[in-house]
Amino acid sequence: MHSNTDFDVLFVELLPRLRRRTAQLAGDQAEDVVQEVYLRFRSSASRQRDLLAHPNPYGYVLIAALNLARSGWRAERRQVLCEDVEPGSYDAGFEGQRFVAELLAGLTSIQATTLLLVDIAGHSLTEAGQLLGVHKGTVQRNRMRALSRLRAVVAGHQTSR
């Protein structure tokens, strides 16, 4: 049986090397990534056990850091810059809110919930799966179906204008 102290001692040993490599991979985001990796491992007894029993603990936490950095990059890629809009000046108002409500109403409740958790709240597929009580693959399929349906509706809405 391992304790949190065993985990902390091992993680502190790995920290200098992990920080250097993460800085090479993630640049300015490195400290945030390393901190998030620590918190994810620290908050999960099974992850701590897996790390302590792993034959290459450094490789294990490095892969976790890389995966976390990739998630951040994907989230940044999904953001769209609007150069013509002054920050804080856009208000969708009632029409915009109604359109979003109509879009969400066109989805199943699980698809809408999945989109809200992953794309709006920023949860990973695994975290959303845990919240919904389903496997992350199910979350991914529901999200992809929802996005496909939304694209079709938006494309139809744009052509009808």
Short mmCIF file of C-alpha atoms in Angstrom, two decimals:
data_model
loop_
_atom_site.label_atom_id
_atom_site.label_comp_id
_atom_site.label_asym_id
_atom_site.label_seq_id
_atom_site.Cartn_x
_atom_site.Cartn_y
_atom_site.Cartn_z
CA MET A 1 0.00 0.00 0.00
CA HIS A 2 1.41 3.35 -1.08
CA SER A 3 0.72 6.65 0.60
CA ASN A 4 0.34 10.19 -0.67
CA THR A 5 3.80 10.83 0.79
CA ASP A 6 5.33 8.17 -1.50
CA PHE A 7 3.65 9.83 -4.45
CA ASP A 8 4.81 13.32 -3.41
CA VAL A 9 8.41 12.17 -2.93
CA LEU A 10 8.46 10.53 -6.37
CA PHE A 11 6.83 13.49 -8.09
CA VAL A 12 9.29 15.94 -6.49
CA GLU A 13 12.15 13.76 -7.80
CA LEU A 14 10.68 13.89 -11.31
CA LEU A 15 9.83 17.59 -11.18
CA PRO A 16 13.08 19.24 -12.43
CA ARG A 17 13.34 16.94 -15.44
CA LEU A 18 9.61 17.16 -16.15
CA ARG A 19 9.71 20.98 -16.00
CA ARG A 20 12.65 21.18 -18.42
CA ARG A 21 11.07 18.85 -20.98
CA THR A 22 7.62 20.39 -20.67
CA ALA A 23 9.13 23.84 -21.18
CA GLN A 24 10.63 22.59 -24.45
CA LEU A 25 7.27 21.20 -25.54
CA ALA A 26 4.76 23.70 -24.19
CA GLY A 27 6.72 26.94 -23.88
CA ASP A 28 4.93 29.57 -21.80
CA GLN A 29 2.26 27.08 -20.74
CA ALA A 30 4.75 24.64 -19.19
CA GLU A 31 4.25 25.56 -15.53
CA ASP A 32 0.46 25.40 -15.90
CA VAL A 33 0.74 21.99 -17.58
CA VAL A 34 3.06 20.60 -14.89
CA GLN A 35 0.81 21.90 -12.13
CA GLU A 36 -2.28 20.41 -13.77
CA VAL A 37 -0.52 17.05 -14.17
CA TYR A 38 0.38 17.07 -10.49
CA LEU A 39 -3.19 17.93 -9.48
CA ARG A 40 -4.67 15.22 -11.68
CA PHE A 41 -2.36 12.57 -10.28
CA ARG A 42 -2.70 13.85 -6.71
CA SER A 43 -6.51 13.78 -6.83
CA SER A 44 -6.70 10.17 -8.04
CA ALA A 45 -5.59 7.28 -5.87
CA SER A 46 -5.57 4.94 -8.88
CA ARG A 47 -3.33 7.31 -10.88
CA GLN A 48 -0.98 7.53 -7.90
CA ARG A 49 -0.83 3.73 -7.65
CA ASP A 50 -0.24 3.45 -11.40
CA LEU A 51 2.59 5.98 -11.26
CA LEU A 52 4.26 4.39 -8.24
CA ALA A 53 4.08 0.94 -9.85
CA HIS A 54 5.11 2.08 -13.33
CA PRO A 55 8.52 0.88 -14.57
CA ASN A 56 9.21 4.34 -16.06
CA PRO A 57 7.47 6.95 -13.87
CA TYR A 58 9.11 9.87 -15.68
CA GLY A 59 7.83 8.65 -19.05
CA TYR A 60 4.38 8.15 -17.55
CA VAL A 61 4.06 11.72 -16.22
CA LEU A 62 5.67 13.15 -19.36
CA ILE A 63 3.03 11.49 -21.54
CA ALA A 64 0.33 12.86 -19.21
CA ALA A 65 1.84 16.35 -19.57
CA LEU A 66 2.05 16.04 -23.35
CA ASN A 67 -1.57 14.89 -23.57
CA LEU A 68 -2.66 17.80 -21.40
CA ALA A 69 -0.72 20.28 -23.53
CA ARG A 70 -2.31 18.80 -26.68
CA SER A 71 -5.76 19.28 -25.17
CA GLY A 72 -4.93 22.93 -24.59
CA TRP A 73 -3.68 23.34 -28.16
CA ARG A 74 -6.86 21.75 -29.52
CA ALA A 75 -9.00 24.09 -27.43
CA GLU A 76 -7.04 27.10 -28.69
CA ARG A 77 -7.46 25.93 -32.28
CA ARG A 78 -11.24 25.81 -31.85
CA GLN A 79 -11.32 29.47 -30.84
CA VAL A 80 -12.15 31.88 -33.64
CA LEU A 81 -10.73 35.38 -33.62
CA CYS A 82 -13.09 38.15 -34.62
CA GLU A 83 -10.94 41.13 -35.51
CA ASP A 84 -13.88 43.36 -36.47
CA VAL A 85 -15.61 43.11 -33.10
CA GLU A 86 -14.47 45.26 -30.20
CA PRO A 87 -13.96 43.16 -27.06
CA GLY A 88 -17.08 43.24 -24.93
CA SER A 89 -19.09 45.09 -27.59
CA TYR A 90 -20.99 42.12 -29.03
CA ASP A 91 -24.31 41.26 -27.46
CA ALA A 92 -26.28 38.56 -29.22
CA GLY A 93 -29.43 39.88 -27.61
CA PHE A 94 -32.71 38.07 -27.73
CA GLU A 95 -32.38 36.93 -31.38
CA GLY A 96 -28.96 35.40 -30.79
CA GLN A 97 -30.08 33.71 -27.59
CA ARG A 98 -33.14 32.34 -29.36
CA PHE A 99 -30.99 31.01 -32.22
CA VAL A 100 -28.65 29.23 -29.78
CA ALA A 101 -31.65 27.80 -27.91
CA GLU A 102 -33.08 26.54 -31.22
CA LEU A 103 -29.75 24.96 -32.13
CA LEU A 104 -29.54 23.16 -28.79
CA ALA A 105 -33.20 22.12 -29.01
CA GLY A 106 -32.38 20.39 -32.29
CA LEU A 107 -30.00 18.06 -30.45
CA THR A 108 -30.77 15.17 -28.16
CA SER A 109 -30.38 16.04 -24.51
CA ILE A 110 -27.20 13.95 -24.24
CA GLN A 111 -25.71 15.66 -27.31
CA ALA A 112 -26.50 19.12 -25.95
CA THR A 113 -25.13 18.23 -22.52
CA THR A 114 -21.98 16.80 -24.08
CA LEU A 115 -21.39 19.98 -26.11
CA LEU A 116 -21.91 22.15 -23.06
CA LEU A 117 -19.51 20.10 -20.94
CA VAL A 118 -16.74 19.70 -23.52
CA ASP A 119 -16.91 22.79 -25.73
CA ILE A 120 -18.33 25.38 -23.36
CA ALA A 121 -17.18 24.27 -19.89
CA GLY A 122 -13.85 22.93 -21.23
CA HIS A 123 -13.96 19.44 -19.72
CA SER A 124 -11.93 16.70 -21.36
CA LEU A 125 -13.76 13.75 -22.92
CA THR A 126 -12.75 11.62 -19.94
CA GLU A 127 -14.02 14.17 -17.42
CA ALA A 128 -17.29 14.60 -19.30
CA GLY A 129 -17.67 10.82 -19.42
CA GLN A 130 -17.18 10.61 -15.68
CA LEU A 131 -19.77 13.34 -15.10
CA LEU A 132 -22.25 11.65 -17.43
CA GLY A 133 -21.47 8.12 -16.27
CA VAL A 134 -20.42 6.91 -19.74
CA HIS A 135 -17.18 5.97 -21.49
CA LYS A 136 -15.17 8.74 -23.12
CA GLY A 137 -15.72 7.09 -26.53
CA THR A 138 -19.47 7.54 -26.05
CA VAL A 139 -18.88 11.20 -25.20
CA GLN A 140 -16.77 11.62 -28.33
CA ARG A 141 -19.43 10.00 -30.56
CA ASN A 142 -22.20 12.14 -29.05
CA ARG A 143 -20.10 15.27 -29.49
CA MET A 144 -19.25 14.49 -33.12
CA ARG A 145 -22.92 13.77 -33.93
CA ALA A 146 -23.96 17.02 -32.25
CA LEU A 147 -21.34 19.06 -34.10
CA SER A 148 -22.32 17.46 -37.39
CA ARG A 149 -25.97 18.29 -36.80
CA LEU A 150 -25.11 21.88 -35.81
CA ARG A 151 -22.95 22.35 -38.90
CA ALA A 152 -25.80 21.20 -41.12
CA VAL A 153 -28.29 23.53 -39.43
CA VAL A 154 -25.94 26.52 -39.53
CA ALA A 155 -25.04 25.84 -43.18
CA GLY A 156 -28.76 25.68 -44.03
CA HIS A 157 -29.41 28.87 -42.08
CA GLN A 158 -26.63 30.74 -43.90
CA THR A 159 -27.84 29.69 -47.34
CA SER A 160 -31.41 30.73 -46.55
CA ARG A 161 -30.38 34.29 -45.66
#
